[in-house]
PDB file of N, CA and C in Angstrom:
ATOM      1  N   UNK A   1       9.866  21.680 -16.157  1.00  0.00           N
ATOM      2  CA  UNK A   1       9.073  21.416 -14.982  1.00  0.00           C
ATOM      3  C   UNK A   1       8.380  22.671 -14.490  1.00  0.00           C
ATOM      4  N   UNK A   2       9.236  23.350 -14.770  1.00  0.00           N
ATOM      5  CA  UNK A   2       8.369  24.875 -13.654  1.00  0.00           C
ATOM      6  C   UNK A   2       7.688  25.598 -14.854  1.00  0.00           C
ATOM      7  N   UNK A   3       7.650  25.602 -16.214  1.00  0.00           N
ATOM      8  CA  UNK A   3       6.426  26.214 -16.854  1.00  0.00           C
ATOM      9  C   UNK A   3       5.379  25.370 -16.664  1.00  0.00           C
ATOM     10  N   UNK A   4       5.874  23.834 -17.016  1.00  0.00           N
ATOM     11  CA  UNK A   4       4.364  22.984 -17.049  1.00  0.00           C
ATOM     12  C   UNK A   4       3.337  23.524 -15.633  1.00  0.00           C
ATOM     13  N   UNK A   5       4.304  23.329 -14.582  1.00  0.00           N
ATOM     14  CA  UNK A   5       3.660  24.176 -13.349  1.00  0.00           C
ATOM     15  C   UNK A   5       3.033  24.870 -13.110  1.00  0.00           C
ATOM     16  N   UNK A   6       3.651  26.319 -13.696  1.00  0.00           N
ATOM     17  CA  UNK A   6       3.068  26.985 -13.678  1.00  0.00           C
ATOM     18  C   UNK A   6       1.520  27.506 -14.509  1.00  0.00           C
ATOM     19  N   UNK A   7       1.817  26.793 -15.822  1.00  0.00           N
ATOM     20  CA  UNK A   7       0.994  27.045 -16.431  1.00  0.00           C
ATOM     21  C   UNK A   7      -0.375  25.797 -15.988  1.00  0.00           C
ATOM     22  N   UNK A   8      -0.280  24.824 -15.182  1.00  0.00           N
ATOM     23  CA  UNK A   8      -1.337  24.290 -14.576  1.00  0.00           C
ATOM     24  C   UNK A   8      -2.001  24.958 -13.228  1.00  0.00           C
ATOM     25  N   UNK A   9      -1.288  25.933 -12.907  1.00  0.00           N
ATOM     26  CA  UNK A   9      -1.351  26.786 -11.794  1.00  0.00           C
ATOM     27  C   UNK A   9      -2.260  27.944 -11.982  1.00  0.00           C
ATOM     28  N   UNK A  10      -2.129  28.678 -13.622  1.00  0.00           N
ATOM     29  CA  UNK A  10      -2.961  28.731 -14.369  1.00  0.00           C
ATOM     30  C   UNK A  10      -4.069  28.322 -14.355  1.00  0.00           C
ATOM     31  N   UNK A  11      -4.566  27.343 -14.444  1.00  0.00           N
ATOM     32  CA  UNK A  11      -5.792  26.527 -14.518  1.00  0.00           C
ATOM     33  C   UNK A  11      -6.385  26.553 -13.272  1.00  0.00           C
ATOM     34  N   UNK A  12      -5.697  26.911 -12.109  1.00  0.00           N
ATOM     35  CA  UNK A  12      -6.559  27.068 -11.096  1.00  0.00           C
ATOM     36  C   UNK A  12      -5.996  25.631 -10.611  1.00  0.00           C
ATOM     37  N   UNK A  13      -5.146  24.674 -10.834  1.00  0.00           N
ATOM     38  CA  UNK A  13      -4.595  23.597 -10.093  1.00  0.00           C
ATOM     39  C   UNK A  13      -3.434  23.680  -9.369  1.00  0.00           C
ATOM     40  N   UNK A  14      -3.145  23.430  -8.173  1.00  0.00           N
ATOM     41  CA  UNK A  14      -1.923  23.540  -7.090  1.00  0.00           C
ATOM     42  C   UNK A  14      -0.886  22.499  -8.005  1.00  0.00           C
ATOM     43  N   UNK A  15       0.202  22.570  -7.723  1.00  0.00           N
ATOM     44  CA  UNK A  15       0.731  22.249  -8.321  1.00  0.00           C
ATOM     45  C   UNK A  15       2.202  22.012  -7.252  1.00  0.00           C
ATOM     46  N   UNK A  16       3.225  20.934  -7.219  1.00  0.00           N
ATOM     47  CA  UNK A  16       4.494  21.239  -6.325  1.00  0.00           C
ATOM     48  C   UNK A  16       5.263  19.773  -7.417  1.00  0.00           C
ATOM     49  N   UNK A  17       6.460  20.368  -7.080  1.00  0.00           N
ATOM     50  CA  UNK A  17       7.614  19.662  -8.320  1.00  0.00           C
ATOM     51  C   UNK A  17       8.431  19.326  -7.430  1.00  0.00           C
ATOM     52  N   UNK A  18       8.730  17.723  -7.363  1.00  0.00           N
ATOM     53  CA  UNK A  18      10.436  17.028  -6.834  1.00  0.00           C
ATOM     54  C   UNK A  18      11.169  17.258  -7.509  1.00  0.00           C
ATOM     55  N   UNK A  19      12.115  17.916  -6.859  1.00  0.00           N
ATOM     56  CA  UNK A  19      13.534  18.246  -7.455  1.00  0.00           C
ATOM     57  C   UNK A  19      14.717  17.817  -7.175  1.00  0.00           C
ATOM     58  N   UNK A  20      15.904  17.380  -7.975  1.00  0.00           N
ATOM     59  CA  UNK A  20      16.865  16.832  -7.455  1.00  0.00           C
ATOM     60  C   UNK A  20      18.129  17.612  -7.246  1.00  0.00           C
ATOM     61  N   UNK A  21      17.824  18.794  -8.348  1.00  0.00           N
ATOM     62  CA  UNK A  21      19.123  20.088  -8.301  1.00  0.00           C
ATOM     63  C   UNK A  21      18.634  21.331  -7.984  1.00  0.00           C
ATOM     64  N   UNK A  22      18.896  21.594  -6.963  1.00  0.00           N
ATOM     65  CA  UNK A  22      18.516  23.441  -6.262  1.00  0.00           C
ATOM     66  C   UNK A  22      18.245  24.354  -7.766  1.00  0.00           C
ATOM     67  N   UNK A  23      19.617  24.133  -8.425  1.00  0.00           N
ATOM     68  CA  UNK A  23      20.087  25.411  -9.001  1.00  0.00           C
ATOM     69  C   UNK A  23      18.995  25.336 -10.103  1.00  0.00           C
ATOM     70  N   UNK A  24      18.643  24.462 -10.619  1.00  0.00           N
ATOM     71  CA  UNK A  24      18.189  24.334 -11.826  1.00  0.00           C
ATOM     72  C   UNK A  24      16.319  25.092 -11.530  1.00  0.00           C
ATOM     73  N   UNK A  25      15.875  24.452 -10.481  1.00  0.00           N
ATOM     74  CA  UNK A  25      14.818  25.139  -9.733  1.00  0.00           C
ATOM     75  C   UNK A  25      14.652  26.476  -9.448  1.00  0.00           C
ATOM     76  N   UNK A  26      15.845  27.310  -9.222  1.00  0.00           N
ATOM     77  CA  UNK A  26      15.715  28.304  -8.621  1.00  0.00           C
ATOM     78  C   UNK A  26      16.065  29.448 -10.202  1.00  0.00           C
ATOM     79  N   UNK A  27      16.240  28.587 -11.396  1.00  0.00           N
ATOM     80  CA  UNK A  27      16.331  29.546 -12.574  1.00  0.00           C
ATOM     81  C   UNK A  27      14.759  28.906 -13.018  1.00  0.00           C
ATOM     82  N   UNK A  28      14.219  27.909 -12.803  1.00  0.00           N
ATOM     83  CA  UNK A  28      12.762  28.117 -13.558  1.00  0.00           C
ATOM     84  C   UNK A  28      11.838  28.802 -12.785  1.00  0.00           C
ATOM     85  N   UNK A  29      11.867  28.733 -11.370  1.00  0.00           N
ATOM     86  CA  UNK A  29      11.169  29.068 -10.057  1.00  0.00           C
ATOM     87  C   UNK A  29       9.533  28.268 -10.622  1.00  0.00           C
ATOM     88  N   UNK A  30       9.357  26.744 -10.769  1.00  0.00           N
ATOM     89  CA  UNK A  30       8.192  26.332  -9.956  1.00  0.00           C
ATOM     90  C   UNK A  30       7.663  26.828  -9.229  1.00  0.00           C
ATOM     91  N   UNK A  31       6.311  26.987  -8.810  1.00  0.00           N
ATOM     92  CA  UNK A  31       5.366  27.996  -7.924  1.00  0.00           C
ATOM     93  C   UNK A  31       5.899  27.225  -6.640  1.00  0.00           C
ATOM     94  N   UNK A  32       5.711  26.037  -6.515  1.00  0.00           N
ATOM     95  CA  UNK A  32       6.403  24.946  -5.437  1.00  0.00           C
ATOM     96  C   UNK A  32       7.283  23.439  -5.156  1.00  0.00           C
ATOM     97  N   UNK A  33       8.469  23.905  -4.896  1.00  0.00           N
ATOM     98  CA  UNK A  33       9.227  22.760  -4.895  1.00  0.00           C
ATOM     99  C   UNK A  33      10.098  22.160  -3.696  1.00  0.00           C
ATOM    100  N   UNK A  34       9.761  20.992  -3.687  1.00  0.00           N
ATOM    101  CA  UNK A  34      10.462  19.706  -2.594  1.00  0.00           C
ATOM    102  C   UNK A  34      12.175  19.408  -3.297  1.00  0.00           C
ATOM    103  N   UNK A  35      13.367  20.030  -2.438  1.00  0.00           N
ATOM    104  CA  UNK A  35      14.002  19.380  -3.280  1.00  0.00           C
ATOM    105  C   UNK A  35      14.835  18.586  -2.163  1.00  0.00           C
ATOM    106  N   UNK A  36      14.864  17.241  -3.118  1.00  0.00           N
ATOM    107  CA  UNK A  36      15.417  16.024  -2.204  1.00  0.00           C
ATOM    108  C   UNK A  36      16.636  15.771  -2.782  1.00  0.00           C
ATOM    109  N   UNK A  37      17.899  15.465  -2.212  1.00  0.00           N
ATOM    110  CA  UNK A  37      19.630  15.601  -2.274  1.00  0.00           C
ATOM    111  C   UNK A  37      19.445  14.461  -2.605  1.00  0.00           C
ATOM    112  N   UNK A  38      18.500  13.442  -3.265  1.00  0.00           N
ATOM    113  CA  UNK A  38      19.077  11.878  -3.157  1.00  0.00           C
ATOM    114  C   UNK A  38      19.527  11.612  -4.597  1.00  0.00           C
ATOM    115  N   UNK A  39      20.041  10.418  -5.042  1.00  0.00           N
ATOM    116  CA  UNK A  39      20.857   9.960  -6.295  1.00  0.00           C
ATOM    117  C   UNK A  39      19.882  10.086  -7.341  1.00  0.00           C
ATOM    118  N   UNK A  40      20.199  10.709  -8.681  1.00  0.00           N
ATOM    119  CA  UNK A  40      19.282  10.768  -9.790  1.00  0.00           C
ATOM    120  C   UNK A  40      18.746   9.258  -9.999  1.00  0.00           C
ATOM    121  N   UNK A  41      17.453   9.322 -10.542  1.00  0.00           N
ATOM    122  CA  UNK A  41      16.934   7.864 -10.611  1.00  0.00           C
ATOM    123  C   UNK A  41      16.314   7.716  -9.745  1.00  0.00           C
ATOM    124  N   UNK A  42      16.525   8.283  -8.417  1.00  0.00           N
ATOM    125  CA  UNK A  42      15.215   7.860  -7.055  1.00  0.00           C
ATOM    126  C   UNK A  42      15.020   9.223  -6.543  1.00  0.00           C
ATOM    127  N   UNK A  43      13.937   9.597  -7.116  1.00  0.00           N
ATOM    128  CA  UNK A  43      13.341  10.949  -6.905  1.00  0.00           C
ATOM    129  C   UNK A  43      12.539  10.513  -5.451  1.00  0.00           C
ATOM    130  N   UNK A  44      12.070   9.588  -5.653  1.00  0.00           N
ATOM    131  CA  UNK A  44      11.009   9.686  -4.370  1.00  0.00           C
ATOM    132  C   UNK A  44      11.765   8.556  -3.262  1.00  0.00           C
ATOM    133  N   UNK A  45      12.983   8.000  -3.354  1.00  0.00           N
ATOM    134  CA  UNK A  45      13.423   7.247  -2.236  1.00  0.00           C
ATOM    135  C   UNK A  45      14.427   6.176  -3.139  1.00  0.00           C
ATOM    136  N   UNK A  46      14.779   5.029  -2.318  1.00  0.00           N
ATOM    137  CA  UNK A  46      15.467   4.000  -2.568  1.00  0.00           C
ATOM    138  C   UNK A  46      14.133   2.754  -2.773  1.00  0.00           C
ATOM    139  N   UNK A  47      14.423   1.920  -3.663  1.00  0.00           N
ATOM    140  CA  UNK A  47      13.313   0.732  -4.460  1.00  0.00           C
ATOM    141  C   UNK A  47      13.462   0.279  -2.983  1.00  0.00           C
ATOM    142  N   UNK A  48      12.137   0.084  -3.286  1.00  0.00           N
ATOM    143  CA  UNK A  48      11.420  -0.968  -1.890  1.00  0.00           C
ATOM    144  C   UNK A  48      11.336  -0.366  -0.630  1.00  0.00           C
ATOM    145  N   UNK A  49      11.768   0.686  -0.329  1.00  0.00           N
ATOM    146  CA  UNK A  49      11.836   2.002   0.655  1.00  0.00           C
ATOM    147  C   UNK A  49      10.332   2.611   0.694  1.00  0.00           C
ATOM    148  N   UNK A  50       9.007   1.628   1.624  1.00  0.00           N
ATOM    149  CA  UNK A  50       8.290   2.201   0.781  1.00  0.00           C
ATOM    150  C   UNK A  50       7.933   3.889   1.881  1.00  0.00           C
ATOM    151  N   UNK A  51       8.285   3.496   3.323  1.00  0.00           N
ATOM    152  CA  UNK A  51       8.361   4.499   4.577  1.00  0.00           C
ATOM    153  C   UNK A  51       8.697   5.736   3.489  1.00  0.00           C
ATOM    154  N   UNK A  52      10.307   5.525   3.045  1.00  0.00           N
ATOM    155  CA  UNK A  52      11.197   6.478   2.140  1.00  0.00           C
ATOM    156  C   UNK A  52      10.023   7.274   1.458  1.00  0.00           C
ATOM    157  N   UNK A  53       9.113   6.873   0.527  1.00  0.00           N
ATOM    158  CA  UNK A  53       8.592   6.945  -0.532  1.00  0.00           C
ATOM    159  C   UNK A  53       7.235   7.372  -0.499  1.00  0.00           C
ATOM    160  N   UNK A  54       7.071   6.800   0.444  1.00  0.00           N
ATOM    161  CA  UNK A  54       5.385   7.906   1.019  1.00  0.00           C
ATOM    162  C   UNK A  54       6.184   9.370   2.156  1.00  0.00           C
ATOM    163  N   UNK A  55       7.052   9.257   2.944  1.00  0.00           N
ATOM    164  CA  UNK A  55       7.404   9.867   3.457  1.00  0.00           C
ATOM    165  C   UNK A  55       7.421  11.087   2.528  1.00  0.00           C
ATOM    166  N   UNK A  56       8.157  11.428   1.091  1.00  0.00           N
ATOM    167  CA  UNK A  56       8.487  11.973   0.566  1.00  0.00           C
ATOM    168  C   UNK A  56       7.322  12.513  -0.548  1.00  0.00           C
ATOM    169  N   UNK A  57       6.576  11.601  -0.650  1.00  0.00           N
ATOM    170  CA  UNK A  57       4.869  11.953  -0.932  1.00  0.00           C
ATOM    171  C   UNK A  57       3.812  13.099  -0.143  1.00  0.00           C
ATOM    172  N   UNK A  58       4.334  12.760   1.045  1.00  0.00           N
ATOM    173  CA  UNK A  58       3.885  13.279   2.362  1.00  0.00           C
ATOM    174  C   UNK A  58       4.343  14.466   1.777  1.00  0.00           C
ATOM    175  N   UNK A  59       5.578  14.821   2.456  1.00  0.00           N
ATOM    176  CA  UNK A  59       6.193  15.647   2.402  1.00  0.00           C
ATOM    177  C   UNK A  59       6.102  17.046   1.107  1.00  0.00           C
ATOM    178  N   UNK A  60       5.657  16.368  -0.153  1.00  0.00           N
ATOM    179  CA  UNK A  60       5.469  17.213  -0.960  1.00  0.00           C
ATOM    180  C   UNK A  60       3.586  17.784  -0.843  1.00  0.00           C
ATOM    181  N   UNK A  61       3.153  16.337  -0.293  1.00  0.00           N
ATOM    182  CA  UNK A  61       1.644  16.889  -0.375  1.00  0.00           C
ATOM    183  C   UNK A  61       1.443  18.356   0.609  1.00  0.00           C
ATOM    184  N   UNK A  62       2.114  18.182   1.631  1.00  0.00           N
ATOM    185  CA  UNK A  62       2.155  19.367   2.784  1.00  0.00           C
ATOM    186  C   UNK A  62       2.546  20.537   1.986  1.00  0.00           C
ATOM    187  N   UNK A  63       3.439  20.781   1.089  1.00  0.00           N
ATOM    188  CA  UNK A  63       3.894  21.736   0.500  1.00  0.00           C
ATOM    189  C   UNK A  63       2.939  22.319  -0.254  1.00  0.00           C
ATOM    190  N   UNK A  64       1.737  21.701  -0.478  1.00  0.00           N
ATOM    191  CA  UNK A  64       0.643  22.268  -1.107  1.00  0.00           C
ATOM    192  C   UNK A  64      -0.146  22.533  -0.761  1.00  0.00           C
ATOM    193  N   UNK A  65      -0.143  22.669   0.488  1.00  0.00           N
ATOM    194  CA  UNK A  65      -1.580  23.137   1.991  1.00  0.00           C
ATOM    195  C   UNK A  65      -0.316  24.285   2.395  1.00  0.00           C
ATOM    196  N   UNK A  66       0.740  23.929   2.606  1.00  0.00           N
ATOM    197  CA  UNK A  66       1.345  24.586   3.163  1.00  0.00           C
ATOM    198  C   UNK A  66       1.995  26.510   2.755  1.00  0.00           C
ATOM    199  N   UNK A  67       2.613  25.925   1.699  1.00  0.00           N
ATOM    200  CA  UNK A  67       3.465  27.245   0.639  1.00  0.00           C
ATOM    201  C   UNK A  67       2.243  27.920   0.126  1.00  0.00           C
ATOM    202  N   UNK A  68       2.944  29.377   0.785  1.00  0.00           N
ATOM    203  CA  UNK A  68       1.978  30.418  -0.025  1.00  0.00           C
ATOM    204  C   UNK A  68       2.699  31.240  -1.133  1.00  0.00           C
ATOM    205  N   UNK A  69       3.527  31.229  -0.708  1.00  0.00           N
ATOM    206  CA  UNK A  69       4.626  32.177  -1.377  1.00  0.00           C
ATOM    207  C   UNK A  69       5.589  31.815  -2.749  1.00  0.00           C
ATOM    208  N   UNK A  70       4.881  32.169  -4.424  1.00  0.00           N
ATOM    209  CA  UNK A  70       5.266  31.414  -4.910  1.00  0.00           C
ATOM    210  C   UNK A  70       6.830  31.070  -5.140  1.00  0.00           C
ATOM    211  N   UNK A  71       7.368  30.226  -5.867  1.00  0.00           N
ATOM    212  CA  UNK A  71       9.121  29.911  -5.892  1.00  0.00           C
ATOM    213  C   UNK A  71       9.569  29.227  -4.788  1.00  0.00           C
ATOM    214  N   UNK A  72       8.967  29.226  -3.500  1.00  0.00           N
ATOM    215  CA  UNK A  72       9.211  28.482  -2.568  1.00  0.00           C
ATOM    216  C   UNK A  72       9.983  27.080  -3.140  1.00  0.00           C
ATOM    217  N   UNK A  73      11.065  27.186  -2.422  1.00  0.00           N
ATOM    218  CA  UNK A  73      11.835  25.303  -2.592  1.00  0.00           C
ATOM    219  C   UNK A  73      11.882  25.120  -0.888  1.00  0.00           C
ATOM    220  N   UNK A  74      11.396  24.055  -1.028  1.00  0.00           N
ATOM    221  CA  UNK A  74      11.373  23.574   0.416  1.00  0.00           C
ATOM    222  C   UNK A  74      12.676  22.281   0.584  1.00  0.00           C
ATOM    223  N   UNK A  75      13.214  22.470   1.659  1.00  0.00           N
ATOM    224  CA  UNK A  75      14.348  20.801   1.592  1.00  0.00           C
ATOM    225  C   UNK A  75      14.164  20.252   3.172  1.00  0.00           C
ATOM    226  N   UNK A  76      13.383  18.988   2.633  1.00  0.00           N
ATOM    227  CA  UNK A  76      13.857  18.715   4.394  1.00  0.00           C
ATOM    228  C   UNK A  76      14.843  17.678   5.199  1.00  0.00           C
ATOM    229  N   UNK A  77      16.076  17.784   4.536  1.00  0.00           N
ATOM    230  CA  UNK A  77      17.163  17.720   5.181  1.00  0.00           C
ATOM    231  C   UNK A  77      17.404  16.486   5.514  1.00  0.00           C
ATOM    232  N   UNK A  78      16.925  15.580   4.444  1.00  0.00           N
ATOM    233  CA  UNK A  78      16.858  13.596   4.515  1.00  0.00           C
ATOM    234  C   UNK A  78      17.975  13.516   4.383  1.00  0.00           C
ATOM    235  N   UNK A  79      18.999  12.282   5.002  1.00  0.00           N
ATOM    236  CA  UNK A  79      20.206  12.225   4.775  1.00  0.00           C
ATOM    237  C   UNK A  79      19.917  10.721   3.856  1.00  0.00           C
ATOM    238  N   UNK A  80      20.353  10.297   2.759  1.00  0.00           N
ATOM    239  CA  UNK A  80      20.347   9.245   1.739  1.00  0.00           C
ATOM    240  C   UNK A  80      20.645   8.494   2.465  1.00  0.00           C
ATOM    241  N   UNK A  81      19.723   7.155   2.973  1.00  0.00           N
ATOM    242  CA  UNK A  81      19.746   5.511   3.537  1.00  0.00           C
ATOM    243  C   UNK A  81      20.548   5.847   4.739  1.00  0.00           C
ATOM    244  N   UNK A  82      20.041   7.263   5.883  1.00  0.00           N
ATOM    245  CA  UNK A  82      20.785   7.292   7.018  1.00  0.00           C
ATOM    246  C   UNK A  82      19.559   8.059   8.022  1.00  0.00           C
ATOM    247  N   UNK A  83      18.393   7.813   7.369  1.00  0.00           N
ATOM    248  CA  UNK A  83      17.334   8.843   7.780  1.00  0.00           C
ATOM    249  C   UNK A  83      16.500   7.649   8.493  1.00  0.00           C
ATOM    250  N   UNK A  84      15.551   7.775   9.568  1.00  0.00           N
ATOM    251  CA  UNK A  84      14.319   6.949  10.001  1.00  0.00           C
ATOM    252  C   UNK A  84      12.775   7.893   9.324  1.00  0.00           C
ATOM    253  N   UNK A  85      12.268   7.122   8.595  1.00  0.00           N
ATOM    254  CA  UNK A  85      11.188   7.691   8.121  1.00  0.00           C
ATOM    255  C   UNK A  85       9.969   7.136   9.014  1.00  0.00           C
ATOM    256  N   UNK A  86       8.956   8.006   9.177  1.00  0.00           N
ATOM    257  CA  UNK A  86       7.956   7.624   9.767  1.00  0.00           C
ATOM    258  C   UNK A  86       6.769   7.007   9.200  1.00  0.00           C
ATOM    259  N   UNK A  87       5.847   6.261   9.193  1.00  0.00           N
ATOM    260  CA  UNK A  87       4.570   5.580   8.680  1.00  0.00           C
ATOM    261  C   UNK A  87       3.290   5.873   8.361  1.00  0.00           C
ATOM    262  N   UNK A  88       2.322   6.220   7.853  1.00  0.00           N
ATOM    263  CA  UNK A  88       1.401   7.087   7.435  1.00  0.00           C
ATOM    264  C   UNK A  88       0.588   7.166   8.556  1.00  0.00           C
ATOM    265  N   UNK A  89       0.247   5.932   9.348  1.00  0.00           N
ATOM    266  CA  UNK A  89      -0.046   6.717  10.769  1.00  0.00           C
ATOM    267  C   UNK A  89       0.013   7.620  11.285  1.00  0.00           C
ATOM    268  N   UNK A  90       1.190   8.030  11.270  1.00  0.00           N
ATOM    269  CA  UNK A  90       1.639   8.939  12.129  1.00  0.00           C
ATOM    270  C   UNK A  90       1.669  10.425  11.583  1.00  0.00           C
ATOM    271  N   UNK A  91       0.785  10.665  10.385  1.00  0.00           N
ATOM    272  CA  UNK A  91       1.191  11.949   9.816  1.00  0.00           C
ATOM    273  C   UNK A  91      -0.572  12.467   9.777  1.00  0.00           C
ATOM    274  N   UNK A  92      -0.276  14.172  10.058  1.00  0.00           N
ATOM    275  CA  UNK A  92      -0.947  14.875  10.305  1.00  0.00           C
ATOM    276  C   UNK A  92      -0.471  15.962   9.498  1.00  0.00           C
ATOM    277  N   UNK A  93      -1.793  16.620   9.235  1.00  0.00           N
ATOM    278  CA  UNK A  93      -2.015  18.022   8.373  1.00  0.00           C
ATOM    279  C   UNK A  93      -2.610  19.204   9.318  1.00  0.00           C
ATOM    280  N   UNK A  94      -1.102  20.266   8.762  1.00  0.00           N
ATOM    281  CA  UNK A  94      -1.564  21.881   9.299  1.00  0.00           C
ATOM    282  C   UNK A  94      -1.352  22.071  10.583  1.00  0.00           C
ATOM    283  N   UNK A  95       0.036  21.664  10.914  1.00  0.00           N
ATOM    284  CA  UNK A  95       0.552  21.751  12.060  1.00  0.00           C
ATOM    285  C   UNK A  95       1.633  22.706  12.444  1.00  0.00           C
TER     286      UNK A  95
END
């Protein structure tokens, strides 16, 4: 994950990687990574979760306006099917 990354990063394309294990991230260092604590198999949420699932879309898209600094892992602290996710309404950029 973190060469393909990087080497599209290379190319002059932003680039940010969901991750499910810290450790494994922090030995390739991706230029930018979201890493979410949830069960292997649902990288981006629970099926039919779709709040879950854009939320977490969201969440990585910001990481790419956002992170300057490459290796950055960002976590934002979702607790698995105990979290209220918010609706695309409600989301704003560069805040």
């Amino acid at each position: 994950m973190g060469l393909i990354a990087r080497t599209i990063e290379a190319a002059g394309i932003p680039t940010v990687t969901i991750i499910g294990l810290r450790e494994i991230a922090e030995r390739v260092r991706p230029p930018r990574a979201v890493h979410l604590k949830w069960p292997f198999g649902h990288p981006l949420g629970e099926p039919g979760n779709r709040a879950q699932q854009l939320s977490a879309i969201h969440y990585a898209l910001r990481a790419l306006y956002e992170v300057r600094e490459p290796g950055t892992i960002l976590e934002p602290g979702w607790a698995w099917r105990r979290q209220e996710y918010s609706t695309p309404h409600d989301w704003t950029m560069g805040e």
